[in-house]
Structures are given as structure tokens and as C-alpha cells.
């Protein structure tokens, strides 16, 4: 088709359109260029395009492209952003594709701009007139930080595809389960004073010491009470990640903060896990009224599970040649699932290469991914009735 790049060229253009997401303002970039690039390709392929600005972001957009009409169909989804990079650890320019050792090196090759190059490639072989049900392509913003794009999309859309595939790097294995993720800051407000007169102050570090003891007991309680053997870490986790408090040896510490992260199992809501935390800290909160608060550091990502048995999972297992599995990292799947579609995560490349210097996608993924996408589109859009 005219004006449509070959696979390598599409990948090159996607990688060299930087769209880094970061909570640090000096790293964070808009994604307008890559959204426009994708829109122009899918428009040429006959899709109708809608672009939505994602609120509370630094100029970020989602793109939804639709080919064909009617209800149901297949949604292919991914995020348009990447993580930042550590330039001096890369052996090539991260913002350009370098082909070496039968691999494409570049930031986002596997996580996950490459997936869009595969979709474009597959769609070139399609005739819109063949479709009985629609094919959707979704590119989201800010997956690597807040998941603001997928969150907003799921709240504002009324499309209802039958099935959805999120093309995160899973070596093409269908992922049907992952944990949730949330981060909180526990703040202890004490009362500073001269260290020679302890009775005049309230030492925030001493209270935090008791908070930590409580959290370690909670960690054991979670491990003992909740298990899912589909995961290599079979229980919910609680990590003490960062602590700061006080300023001088001769002052009573007036303020102490502890950042923790918790990962829930499927079937456990965010609220359930947060209640476990607040219940555990309740005796201390009563002992020190008004001194202990819990703040959310960023919006939580729910856990995800596509329930079995599912014809869609069986199809994905059959067409990919891989058994379905669980992973430890979080994705946009729980948000996409709220559209009402059966949802899996399945894409080319390995998570082991994601968020790493010298990220790559192997040439060996090309044929497999192309065939898998064509087969999925054929099943859910062309032969569907
Ligand atoms: Zn990703």
C-alpha cells in the first residue's frame, strides 16, 4: 500500500519518535508525535481514528483506530510510551534501531512499540471488506508511570470488543493473571525538642519503629493467609522501600516517613489490601492519636485475572503454541478488561529485555508474531459471526 513503511522502517520510525514517561519532569515527554505517526498509518490502512487527550498528563494522548463496523471483534492494545534510558550503558543509540546479531536494538523495541509495527504489517495483508466484526487498535499514554491513558480510556469508551490482546513482551505466551501494585507513604508526625529533655517531645522515629514492627507482622500474615501457586512468588508482598526522618542527633525527631509497596493477588481488591494495612496500624493510630497518616503515592494498579475456562485462552494457547501463565509485573489489562471483553497479555519479545540497556527484539519473533496476529484477526474479525 502507498505510503506505508515496511516492517523495519516502521520500527525505525517508532523508536526514533521518543515518548518517554517519567514522574521526573525533566525526563517526561509528550507522545503526540508517535500518536500522529500511528494515526497516519492506520488511516492509510482504512481505519477510522479517534484521538483523546488524557487529562492530568503533560500533553499525552490515546489513539483508537477502528476498521470495519458492528459489535464485538478484536482489540489489539499497547502503550506508546517507554521508560527513560541510561545512555552510557547502551552500546548503540537507544532512540534509533540498530540491527546486529539478528536483533533489533532500541528503546521500546520489545516494550512495546515493536508491537505496533507488527500490527501495521499484519493489516497490510487485510482487506477491510473481509471483516465481519471490527478490528480495533489502541495506543495508550503513560503506561510506564500512572497508567493514566488506559485508566481514562476505560472510563470514557463504550466499545465492547469480544476479545482483547495487549502486546506486552511475553514471548508470545498468553498471560492470564498478574498481581496488582500500590505504593503508600506512612507519615509519623512527632514533636521536636531538645534531646536532653525527652519528655518535651514525641519521637517520630520511635513511633515509626513500632509501625515497622507491625508491618513485618502484616507481611507474615499476608504470606500465611493468601496464596496463589500460579505465581512464583505465591503470596501478596509488602516491601519497605524508603525511609527518612529527623535531622540532627541532638533533636527529638519530629517527622518520619516510610514508603512501602504492596502487590495484591488476583481476587483481592485494592481496598481489601488497604484495609489490611489500616486495620494492622489501628492500635498504633489509637495509641498516638492524629500522629500516623497513610498517603497514596500514586494511583494503584489492580490485579488481573482472565478466568478459565475460556475459549479465547484455548485459542491463544493453540495458535501461539504456549500454555497460559501468570506474571509478576502489572499491565493495563485490568483497565481494558472493564470494557467487558475477555483479555490476555501476549506479545513478542521478552520482559527480561524490557527496561534494560540494549533492549532488543529478535528477528526470530517476526514470522511467529505476524502469523499469530493474522490468525487472531481471521478468527475474531473475518470468520467471526
Ligand atoms: Zn510495557
Short mmCIF file of C-alpha atoms and ligand atoms in Angstrom, two decimals:
data_model
loop_
_atom_site.label_atom_id
_atom_site.label_comp_id
_atom_site.label_asym_id
_atom_site.label_seq_id
_atom_site.Cartn_x
_atom_site.Cartn_y
_atom_site.Cartn_z
CA UNK A 1 0.00 0.00 0.00
CA UNK A 2 1.16 3.50 -0.79
CA UNK A 3 2.93 5.49 1.94
CA UNK A 4 3.09 2.55 4.30
CA UNK A 5 6.51 1.60 5.59
CA UNK A 6 7.99 -1.89 5.51
CA UNK A 7 8.30 -3.55 8.94
CA UNK A 8 11.92 -2.43 9.57
CA UNK A 9 11.17 1.11 8.50
CA UNK A 10 8.03 1.29 10.67
CA UNK A 11 10.02 0.05 13.67
CA UNK A 12 12.75 2.60 12.97
CA UNK A 13 10.23 5.46 12.85
CA UNK A 14 8.52 4.36 16.07
CA UNK A 15 11.77 4.02 18.00
CA UNK A 16 13.12 7.34 16.75
CA UNK A 17 9.95 9.13 17.88
CA UNK A 18 10.83 9.44 21.58
CA UNK A 19 7.92 9.21 24.05
CA UNK A 20 9.49 8.69 27.45
CA UNK A 21 7.23 8.69 30.50
CA UNK A 22 8.66 9.57 33.84
CA UNK A 23 7.48 11.00 37.12
CA UNK A 24 10.56 13.25 36.87
CA UNK A 25 9.58 16.31 34.89
CA UNK A 26 12.95 16.64 33.14
CA UNK A 27 12.61 13.13 31.63
CA UNK A 28 8.90 13.19 30.84
CA UNK A 29 7.98 13.74 27.18
CA UNK A 30 4.71 14.11 25.27
CA UNK A 31 3.63 11.34 22.89
CA UNK A 32 1.89 13.47 20.26
CA UNK A 33 4.41 12.67 17.51
CA UNK A 34 4.15 8.91 17.85
CA UNK A 35 0.34 9.09 18.12
CA UNK A 36 0.26 11.14 14.88
CA UNK A 37 2.59 8.66 13.21
CA UNK A 38 0.40 5.70 14.16
CA UNK A 39 -2.78 7.59 13.20
CA UNK A 40 -1.45 8.37 9.73
CA UNK A 41 -0.53 4.73 9.10
CA UNK A 42 -3.84 3.33 10.33
CA UNK A 43 -5.75 5.98 8.40
CA UNK A 44 -3.93 4.90 5.23
CA UNK A 45 -4.94 1.33 6.08
CA UNK A 46 -8.60 2.42 6.06
CA UNK A 47 -9.17 2.66 9.82
CA UNK A 48 -11.22 5.48 11.35
CA UNK A 49 -9.20 7.27 14.01
CA UNK A 50 -10.13 8.92 17.26
CA UNK A 51 -7.58 10.64 19.43
CA UNK A 52 -8.26 11.61 23.02
CA UNK A 53 -6.27 13.95 25.19
CA UNK A 54 -5.56 12.33 28.54
CA UNK A 55 -6.32 14.70 31.43
CA UNK A 56 -3.80 15.38 34.20
CA UNK A 57 -0.83 14.45 32.00
CA UNK A 58 1.83 16.57 30.34
CA UNK A 59 0.19 16.72 26.87
CA UNK A 60 -0.39 12.99 26.28
CA UNK A 61 -2.86 11.26 24.00
CA UNK A 62 -4.53 7.91 23.37
CA UNK A 63 -5.34 6.72 19.86
CA UNK A 64 -8.15 4.34 18.97
CA UNK A 65 -8.30 3.09 15.38
CA UNK A 66 -11.23 1.04 14.09
CA UNK A 67 -11.59 -0.98 10.91
CA UNK A 68 -14.94 -2.46 9.96
CA UNK A 69 -18.23 -1.98 11.71
CA UNK A 70 -20.66 -3.71 14.04
CA UNK A 71 -20.32 -5.11 17.52
CA UNK A 72 -17.67 -7.31 19.13
CA UNK A 73 -14.44 -8.05 17.31
CA UNK A 74 -10.81 -7.90 18.38
CA UNK A 75 -8.89 -5.17 20.19
CA UNK A 76 -5.10 -5.05 19.86
CA UNK A 77 -3.73 -2.74 22.53
CA UNK A 78 -0.43 -1.37 23.68
CA UNK A 79 1.28 1.61 25.22
CA UNK A 80 3.01 4.26 23.16
CA UNK A 81 5.49 5.31 25.84
CA UNK A 82 8.80 3.93 27.07
CA UNK A 83 10.81 4.22 30.27
CA UNK A 84 13.83 6.59 30.42
CA UNK A 85 17.25 5.22 29.46
CA UNK A 86 20.78 5.22 30.79
CA UNK A 87 22.70 6.42 27.76
CA UNK A 88 26.20 5.39 28.74
CA UNK A 89 25.10 1.80 29.31
CA UNK A 90 23.77 1.45 25.75
CA UNK A 91 26.10 0.13 23.06
CA UNK A 92 24.01 1.83 20.36
CA UNK A 93 21.75 4.88 20.14
CA UNK A 94 18.63 3.92 22.16
CA UNK A 95 16.49 6.25 20.03
CA UNK A 96 17.33 4.53 16.76
CA UNK A 97 17.09 0.91 15.63
CA UNK A 98 20.44 -0.84 15.23
CA UNK A 99 20.35 -4.26 13.55
CA UNK A 100 23.03 -6.58 14.91
CA UNK A 101 23.33 -10.29 15.74
CA UNK A 102 19.87 -10.95 14.25
CA UNK A 103 18.29 -8.50 16.66
CA UNK A 104 16.74 -5.04 16.52
CA UNK A 105 18.26 -2.94 19.32
CA UNK A 106 16.44 0.20 20.51
CA UNK A 107 14.39 1.66 23.36
CA UNK A 108 10.86 0.25 23.03
CA UNK A 109 11.67 -2.48 20.50
CA UNK A 110 10.15 -5.13 22.78
CA UNK A 111 8.41 -2.92 25.38
CA UNK A 112 6.46 -2.26 23.28
CA UNK A 113 6.49 -0.02 20.23
CA UNK A 114 7.52 -3.02 18.14
CA UNK A 115 4.04 -4.48 18.60
CA UNK A 116 2.55 -1.61 16.58
CA UNK A 117 4.97 -2.26 13.70
CA UNK A 118 3.69 -5.85 13.70
CA UNK A 119 0.06 -4.71 13.66
CA UNK A 120 0.72 -2.40 10.69
CA UNK A 121 2.45 -5.26 8.90
CA UNK A 122 -0.48 -7.64 9.55
CA UNK A 123 -3.08 -5.06 8.50
CA UNK A 124 -1.35 -4.53 5.14
CA UNK A 125 -2.36 -8.07 4.30
CA UNK A 126 -6.03 -7.39 5.17
CA UNK A 127 -8.93 -6.27 3.08
CA UNK A 128 -11.44 -4.26 5.12
CA UNK A 129 -14.28 -5.79 3.10
CA UNK A 130 -13.44 -9.21 4.54
CA UNK A 131 -14.26 -8.16 8.12
CA UNK A 132 -17.49 -9.36 9.71
CA UNK A 133 -16.57 -7.79 13.03
CA UNK A 134 -14.42 -4.77 13.80
CA UNK A 135 -10.70 -4.69 14.45
CA UNK A 136 -9.58 -2.06 16.95
CA UNK A 137 -6.07 -0.80 17.64
CA UNK A 138 -5.46 1.15 20.84
CA UNK A 139 -2.27 3.06 21.69
CA UNK A 140 -2.24 4.48 25.21
CA UNK A 141 -0.21 7.08 27.09
CA UNK A 142 1.76 6.93 30.35
CA UNK A 143 1.61 3.19 30.98
CA UNK A 144 5.10 3.27 32.43
CA UNK A 145 4.12 5.74 35.16
CA UNK A 146 0.48 6.15 36.17
CA UNK A 147 -1.44 4.15 33.52
CA UNK A 148 -3.40 7.38 33.07
CA UNK A 149 -4.07 6.62 29.39
CA UNK A 150 -5.67 3.19 29.88
CA UNK A 151 -7.48 4.38 33.03
CA UNK A 152 -9.06 7.31 31.17
CA UNK A 153 -9.81 5.23 28.07
CA UNK A 154 -11.66 2.58 30.08
CA UNK A 155 -13.76 5.25 31.81
CA UNK A 156 -14.73 7.08 28.64
CA UNK A 157 -15.29 4.41 25.98
CA UNK A 158 -18.34 2.35 25.22
CA UNK A 159 -16.77 -0.01 22.66
CA UNK A 160 -17.21 -3.65 23.55
CA UNK A 161 -14.86 -5.93 21.64
CA UNK A 162 -15.30 -9.66 22.22
CA UNK A 163 -11.62 -10.15 22.98
CA UNK A 164 -8.51 -8.05 23.61
CA UNK A 165 -4.79 -8.74 23.31
CA UNK A 166 -2.28 -6.45 24.98
CA UNK A 167 1.02 -6.94 23.19
CA UNK A 168 3.45 -6.57 26.10
CA UNK A 169 6.54 -8.78 25.74
CA UNK A 170 5.57 -12.29 26.93
CA UNK A 171 7.50 -14.33 24.33
CA UNK A 172 4.01 -14.77 22.81
CA UNK A 173 2.76 -16.79 25.80
CA UNK A 174 -0.82 -15.88 26.81
CA UNK A 175 -0.66 -14.21 30.21
CA UNK A 176 -3.96 -14.52 32.05
CA UNK A 177 -3.04 -13.32 35.53
CA UNK A 178 -0.89 -10.77 37.25
CA UNK A 179 -0.58 -9.08 40.60
CA UNK A 180 -1.72 -5.58 41.42
CA UNK A 181 0.57 -2.84 42.62
CA UNK A 182 0.20 0.03 45.04
CA UNK A 183 2.60 2.38 46.83
CA UNK A 184 1.91 4.27 50.03
CA UNK A 185 3.73 6.66 52.32
CA UNK A 186 3.27 6.27 56.05
CA UNK A 187 3.89 9.55 57.84
CA UNK A 188 4.54 9.88 61.54
CA UNK A 189 4.20 13.37 62.91
CA UNK A 190 6.01 13.71 66.23
CA UNK A 191 7.05 16.74 68.25
CA UNK A 192 10.61 18.01 68.05
CA UNK A 193 12.53 19.26 71.04
CA UNK A 194 15.92 19.27 72.75
CA UNK A 195 17.34 15.77 73.09
CA UNK A 196 18.24 16.42 76.73
CA UNK A 197 14.52 16.63 77.63
CA UNK A 198 12.78 13.67 76.02
CA UNK A 199 9.55 14.38 77.89
CA UNK A 200 9.09 17.64 75.97
CA UNK A 201 8.84 15.93 72.59
CA UNK A 202 7.35 12.94 70.79
CA UNK A 203 9.95 10.99 68.88
CA UNK A 204 8.66 10.12 65.39
CA UNK A 205 11.42 7.55 64.82
CA UNK A 206 10.38 5.66 67.95
CA UNK A 207 6.78 5.52 66.71
CA UNK A 208 7.98 4.51 63.25
CA UNK A 209 9.93 1.66 64.86
CA UNK A 210 6.59 0.31 66.15
CA UNK A 211 4.97 0.91 62.75
CA UNK A 212 7.71 -1.17 61.10
CA UNK A 213 7.22 -3.98 63.62
CA UNK A 214 3.52 -4.00 62.79
CA UNK A 215 4.23 -4.04 59.04
CA UNK A 216 6.58 -7.00 59.37
CA UNK A 217 3.85 -8.92 61.21
CA UNK A 218 1.37 -7.94 58.48
CA UNK A 219 3.81 -9.20 55.86
CA UNK A 220 3.85 -12.62 57.54
CA UNK A 221 0.09 -12.61 57.96
CA UNK A 222 -0.41 -11.91 54.24
CA UNK A 223 2.04 -14.66 53.30
CA UNK A 224 0.27 -17.15 55.57
CA UNK A 225 -3.33 -16.25 54.66
CA UNK A 226 -3.23 -15.67 50.90
CA UNK A 227 -1.66 -17.99 48.34
CA UNK A 228 -1.83 -18.48 44.60
CA UNK A 229 0.51 -21.13 43.26
CA UNK A 230 0.27 -19.84 39.68
CA UNK A 231 2.85 -17.22 40.74
CA UNK A 232 6.50 -17.89 41.50
CA UNK A 233 6.08 -15.55 44.49
CA UNK A 234 2.89 -17.18 45.70
CA UNK A 235 1.66 -14.59 48.22
CA UNK A 236 0.95 -10.85 48.24
CA UNK A 237 4.12 -8.90 49.02
CA UNK A 238 4.86 -5.89 51.20
CA UNK A 239 8.16 -4.08 50.73
CA UNK A 240 9.68 -1.40 52.95
CA UNK A 241 11.25 0.75 50.23
CA UNK A 242 12.49 4.06 51.64
CA UNK A 243 12.63 5.84 54.94
CA UNK A 244 13.57 9.30 56.07
CA UNK A 245 13.20 11.22 59.27
CA UNK A 246 14.93 13.61 61.61
CA UNK A 247 17.83 15.96 61.04
CA UNK A 248 20.19 16.08 63.99
CA UNK A 249 21.44 13.76 66.71
CA UNK A 250 20.59 16.28 69.44
CA UNK A 251 16.98 16.91 68.38
CA UNK A 252 13.97 14.76 69.11
CA UNK A 253 12.84 13.56 65.69
CA UNK A 254 9.63 15.44 64.79
CA UNK A 255 8.78 13.82 61.47
CA UNK A 256 9.42 10.45 59.85
CA UNK A 257 8.20 8.97 56.54
CA UNK A 258 8.26 5.42 55.23
CA UNK A 259 7.43 4.42 51.62
CA UNK A 260 6.08 0.92 51.08
CA UNK A 261 4.84 -1.06 48.11
CA UNK A 262 2.27 -3.84 48.20
CA UNK A 263 1.35 -6.31 45.47
CA UNK A 264 -2.05 -7.97 45.65
CA UNK A 265 -3.06 -11.34 44.25
CA UNK A 266 -5.90 -11.69 41.73
CA UNK A 267 -9.21 -11.93 43.53
CA UNK A 268 -8.04 -9.45 46.14
CA UNK A 269 -9.22 -5.89 45.61
CA UNK A 270 -7.05 -2.86 46.25
CA UNK A 271 -9.46 -1.85 49.01
CA UNK A 272 -9.09 -5.22 50.73
CA UNK A 273 -5.32 -4.85 50.89
CA UNK A 274 -5.56 -1.24 52.06
CA UNK A 275 -7.99 -2.32 54.81
CA UNK A 276 -5.46 -4.97 55.93
CA UNK A 277 -2.93 -2.14 56.26
CA UNK A 278 -5.19 0.27 58.13
CA UNK A 279 -6.53 -2.48 60.42
CA UNK A 280 -2.98 -3.53 61.29
CA UNK A 281 -1.98 0.04 62.14
CA UNK A 282 -5.20 0.82 64.03
CA UNK A 283 -3.88 0.03 67.54
CA UNK A 284 -0.91 2.34 66.97
CA UNK A 285 -3.14 5.04 65.48
CA UNK A 286 -5.23 4.84 68.67
CA UNK A 287 -2.18 4.89 70.89
CA UNK A 288 -0.86 8.01 69.10
CA UNK A 289 -3.99 9.93 68.02
CA UNK A 290 -3.56 12.13 64.96
CA UNK A 291 0.10 11.26 64.53
CA UNK A 292 0.04 8.47 61.90
CA UNK A 293 -1.30 9.04 58.35
CA UNK A 294 -1.22 6.92 55.21
CA UNK A 295 -0.99 8.65 51.81
CA UNK A 296 -1.26 7.05 48.37
CA UNK A 297 1.94 7.78 46.42
CA UNK A 298 0.31 7.15 43.03
CA UNK A 299 -2.93 5.57 41.82
CA UNK A 300 -2.87 1.82 42.31
CA UNK A 301 -2.90 -0.75 39.51
CA UNK A 302 -5.37 -3.54 40.17
CA UNK A 303 -4.51 -7.22 39.90
CA UNK A 304 -5.71 -9.03 36.80
CA UNK A 305 -7.22 -12.40 36.02
CA UNK A 306 -8.94 -13.70 32.92
CA UNK A 307 -10.99 -16.53 34.30
CA UNK A 308 -10.70 -20.06 32.98
CA UNK A 309 -12.05 -21.92 31.16
CA UNK A 310 -12.17 -19.59 28.19
CA UNK A 311 -12.46 -20.37 24.53
CA UNK A 312 -10.30 -17.32 23.84
CA UNK A 313 -7.46 -18.58 26.05
CA UNK A 314 -7.66 -22.01 24.44
CA UNK A 315 -7.42 -20.35 21.02
CA UNK A 316 -4.46 -18.24 22.15
CA UNK A 317 -2.70 -21.32 23.56
CA UNK A 318 -3.35 -23.26 20.38
CA UNK A 319 -2.28 -20.50 17.97
CA UNK A 320 0.78 -19.40 19.99
CA UNK A 321 1.91 -22.89 20.98
CA UNK A 322 2.34 -21.74 24.59
CA UNK A 323 0.42 -22.60 27.78
CA UNK A 324 -1.23 -19.70 29.57
CA UNK A 325 0.64 -18.35 32.60
CA UNK A 326 0.89 -15.73 35.33
CA UNK A 327 3.48 -12.92 35.57
CA UNK A 328 4.69 -10.69 38.39
CA UNK A 329 4.56 -7.31 36.63
CA UNK A 330 1.46 -5.13 36.25
CA UNK A 331 -0.13 -4.19 32.91
CA UNK A 332 -3.09 -2.25 31.52
CA UNK A 333 -5.12 -5.49 31.32
CA UNK A 334 -7.43 -4.80 34.32
CA UNK A 335 -8.48 -1.49 32.73
CA UNK A 336 -9.02 -2.97 29.26
CA UNK A 337 -11.00 -5.83 30.82
CA UNK A 338 -13.56 -3.34 32.19
CA UNK A 339 -14.71 -2.79 28.58
CA UNK A 340 -16.34 -6.19 29.01
CA UNK A 341 -14.00 -8.19 26.76
CA UNK A 342 -12.02 -11.33 27.51
CA UNK A 343 -8.47 -10.07 27.86
CA UNK A 344 -4.99 -11.55 27.69
CA UNK A 345 -1.47 -10.15 27.55
CA UNK A 346 0.53 -11.69 24.72
CA UNK A 347 3.26 -10.10 22.64
CA UNK A 348 6.68 -10.60 21.04
CA UNK A 349 9.98 -10.26 22.88
CA UNK A 350 10.91 -10.92 26.48
CA UNK A 351 10.23 -8.89 29.61
CA UNK A 352 13.84 -9.72 30.55
CA UNK A 353 14.95 -7.18 27.94
CA UNK A 354 12.41 -4.52 28.96
CA UNK A 355 13.57 -1.50 30.99
CA UNK A 356 17.20 -2.53 30.32
CA UNK A 357 20.08 -1.01 28.39
CA UNK A 358 20.43 -2.65 24.96
CA UNK A 359 16.75 -3.65 24.82
CA UNK A 360 16.13 -5.75 21.75
CA UNK A 361 13.65 -7.72 19.69
CA UNK A 362 14.95 -10.83 17.93
CA UNK A 363 14.44 -11.31 14.21
CA UNK A 364 13.07 -14.75 15.12
CA UNK A 365 9.92 -13.05 16.52
CA UNK A 366 8.90 -11.59 13.14
CA UNK A 367 7.39 -14.58 11.40
CA UNK A 368 5.77 -16.02 14.55
CA UNK A 369 4.15 -12.73 15.54
CA UNK A 370 2.95 -11.96 12.04
CA UNK A 371 1.31 -15.39 11.73
CA UNK A 372 -0.26 -15.17 15.19
CA UNK A 373 -1.77 -11.73 14.55
CA UNK A 374 -3.15 -12.76 11.15
CA UNK A 375 -4.67 -15.90 12.69
CA UNK A 376 -6.24 -13.93 15.54
CA UNK A 377 -7.70 -11.31 13.19
CA UNK A 378 -9.00 -14.07 10.92
CA UNK A 379 -10.68 -15.85 13.80
CA UNK A 380 -12.23 -12.89 15.62
CA UNK A 381 -12.91 -10.44 12.77
CA UNK A 382 -13.07 -12.29 9.43
CA UNK A 383 -14.54 -15.71 10.27
CA UNK A 384 -16.50 -14.40 13.26
CA UNK A 385 -20.25 -14.33 13.07
ZN1 LIG B 1 5.31 -2.35 28.59
#
